[in-house]
Short mmCIF file of C-alpha atoms in Angstrom, two decimals:
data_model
loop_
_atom_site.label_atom_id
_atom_site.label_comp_id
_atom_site.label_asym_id
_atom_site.label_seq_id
_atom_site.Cartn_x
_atom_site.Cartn_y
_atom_site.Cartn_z
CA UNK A 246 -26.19 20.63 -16.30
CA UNK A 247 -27.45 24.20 -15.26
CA UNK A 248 -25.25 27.07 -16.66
CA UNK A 249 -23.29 27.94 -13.11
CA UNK A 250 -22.22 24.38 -12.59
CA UNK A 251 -20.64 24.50 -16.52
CA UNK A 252 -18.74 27.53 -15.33
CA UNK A 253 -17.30 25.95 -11.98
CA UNK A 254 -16.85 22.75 -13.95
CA UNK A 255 -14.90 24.61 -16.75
CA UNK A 256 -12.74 26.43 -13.60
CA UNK A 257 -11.98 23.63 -11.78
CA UNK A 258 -10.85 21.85 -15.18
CA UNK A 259 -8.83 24.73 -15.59
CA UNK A 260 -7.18 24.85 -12.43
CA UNK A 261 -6.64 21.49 -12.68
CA UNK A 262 -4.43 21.51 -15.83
CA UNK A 263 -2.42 23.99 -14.20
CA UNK A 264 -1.70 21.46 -11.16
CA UNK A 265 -1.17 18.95 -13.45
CA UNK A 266 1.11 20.90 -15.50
CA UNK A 267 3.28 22.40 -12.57
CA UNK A 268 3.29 19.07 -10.51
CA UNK A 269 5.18 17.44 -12.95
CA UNK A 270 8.46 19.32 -11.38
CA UNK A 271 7.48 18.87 -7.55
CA UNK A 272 9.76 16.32 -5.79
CA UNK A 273 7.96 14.19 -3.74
CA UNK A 274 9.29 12.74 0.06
CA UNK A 275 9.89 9.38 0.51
CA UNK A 276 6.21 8.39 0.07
CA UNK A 277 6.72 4.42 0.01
CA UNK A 278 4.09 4.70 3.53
CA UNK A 279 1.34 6.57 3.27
CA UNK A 280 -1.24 6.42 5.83
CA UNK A 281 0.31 3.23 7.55
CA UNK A 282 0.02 1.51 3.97
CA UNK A 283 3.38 0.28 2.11
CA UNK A 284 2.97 1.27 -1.67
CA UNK A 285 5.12 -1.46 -4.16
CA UNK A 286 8.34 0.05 -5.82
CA UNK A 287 6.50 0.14 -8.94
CA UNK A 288 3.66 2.74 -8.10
CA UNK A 289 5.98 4.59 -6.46
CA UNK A 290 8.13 5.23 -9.23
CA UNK A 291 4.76 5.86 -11.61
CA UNK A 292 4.52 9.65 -12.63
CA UNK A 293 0.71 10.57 -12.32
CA UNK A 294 -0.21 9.91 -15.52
CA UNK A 295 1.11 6.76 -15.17
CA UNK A 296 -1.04 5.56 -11.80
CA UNK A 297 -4.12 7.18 -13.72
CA UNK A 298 -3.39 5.09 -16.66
CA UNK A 299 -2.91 2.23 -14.15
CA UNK A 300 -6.14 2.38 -12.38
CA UNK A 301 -7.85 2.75 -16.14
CA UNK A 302 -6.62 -0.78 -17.05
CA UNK A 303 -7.45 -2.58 -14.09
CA UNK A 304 -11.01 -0.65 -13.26
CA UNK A 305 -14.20 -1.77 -15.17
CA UNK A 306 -13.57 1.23 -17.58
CA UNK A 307 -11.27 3.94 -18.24
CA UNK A 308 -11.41 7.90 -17.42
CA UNK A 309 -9.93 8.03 -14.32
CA UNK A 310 -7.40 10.74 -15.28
CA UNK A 311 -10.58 12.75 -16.06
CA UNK A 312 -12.21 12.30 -12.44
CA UNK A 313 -12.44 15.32 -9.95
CA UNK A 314 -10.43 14.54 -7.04
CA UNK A 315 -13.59 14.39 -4.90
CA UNK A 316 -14.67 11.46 -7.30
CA UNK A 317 -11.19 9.74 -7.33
CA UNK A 318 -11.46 10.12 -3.29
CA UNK A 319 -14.86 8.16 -3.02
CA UNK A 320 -14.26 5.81 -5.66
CA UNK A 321 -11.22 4.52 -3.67
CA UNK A 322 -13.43 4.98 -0.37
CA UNK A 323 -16.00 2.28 -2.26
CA UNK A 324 -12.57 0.11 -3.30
CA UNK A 325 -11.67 0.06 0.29
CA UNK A 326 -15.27 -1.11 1.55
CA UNK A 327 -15.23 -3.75 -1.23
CA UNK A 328 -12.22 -4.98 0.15
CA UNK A 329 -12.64 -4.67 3.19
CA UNK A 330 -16.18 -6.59 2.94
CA UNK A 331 -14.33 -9.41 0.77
CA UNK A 332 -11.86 -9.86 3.65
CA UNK A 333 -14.04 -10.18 6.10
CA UNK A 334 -16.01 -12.90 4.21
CA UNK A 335 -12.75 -14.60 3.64
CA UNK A 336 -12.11 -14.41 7.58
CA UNK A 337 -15.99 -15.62 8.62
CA UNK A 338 -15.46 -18.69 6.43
CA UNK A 339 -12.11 -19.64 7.63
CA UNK A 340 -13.90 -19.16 11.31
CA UNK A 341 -16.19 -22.14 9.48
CA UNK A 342 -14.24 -24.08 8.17
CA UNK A 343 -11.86 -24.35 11.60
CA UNK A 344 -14.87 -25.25 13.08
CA UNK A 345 -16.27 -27.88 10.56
CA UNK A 346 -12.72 -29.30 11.71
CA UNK A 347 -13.01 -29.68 15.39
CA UNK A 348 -17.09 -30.90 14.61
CA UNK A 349 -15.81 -33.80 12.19
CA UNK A 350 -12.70 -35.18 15.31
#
């Protein structure tokens, strides 16, 4: 890593541990929507240490709390595509199957 990027790297860490730290006393809206998406009672009550520690334990491996936010943005952007692509599967072979039905009558 070139000598410039350490220095933004080592700034951004920085500022980040100040949002972190001052965060901790904002007071969040009723966030249990966001986006058109209904977030369980559970990960809305998480602090954000919590939800980091969350996504650590259910993602092939830990660090997430360490991510840049542009990072933590596109890996959920990749979750989203991977589910998205999984559902879509699911729907083509129920298409299938519904028609294997009206075939076999």
């Amino acid at each position: 890593m070139q000598i410039g990027q350490r220095i933004i790297r080592l700034i951004l860490d920085l500022f980040g541990l100040i949002y972190i730290s001052i965060e901790r006393f904002m007071e969040y809206p009723n966030d249990r929507e966001i986006l058109g998406v209904s977030i369980d009672g559970d990960l809305h009550k998480m602090s954000r240490k919590q939800l980091c520690r969350y996504m650590d334990a259910v993602l092939p491996r830990s660090g997430f709390f360490d991510l840049q936010s542009t990072s933590k943005i596109r890996l959920g952007c990749q979750l989203l595509r991977n589910f998205h692509l999984v559902k879509k599967q699911l729907d083509d072979n129920k298409i299938q199957f519904s028609q294997a039905g009206k075939r076999d009558e």
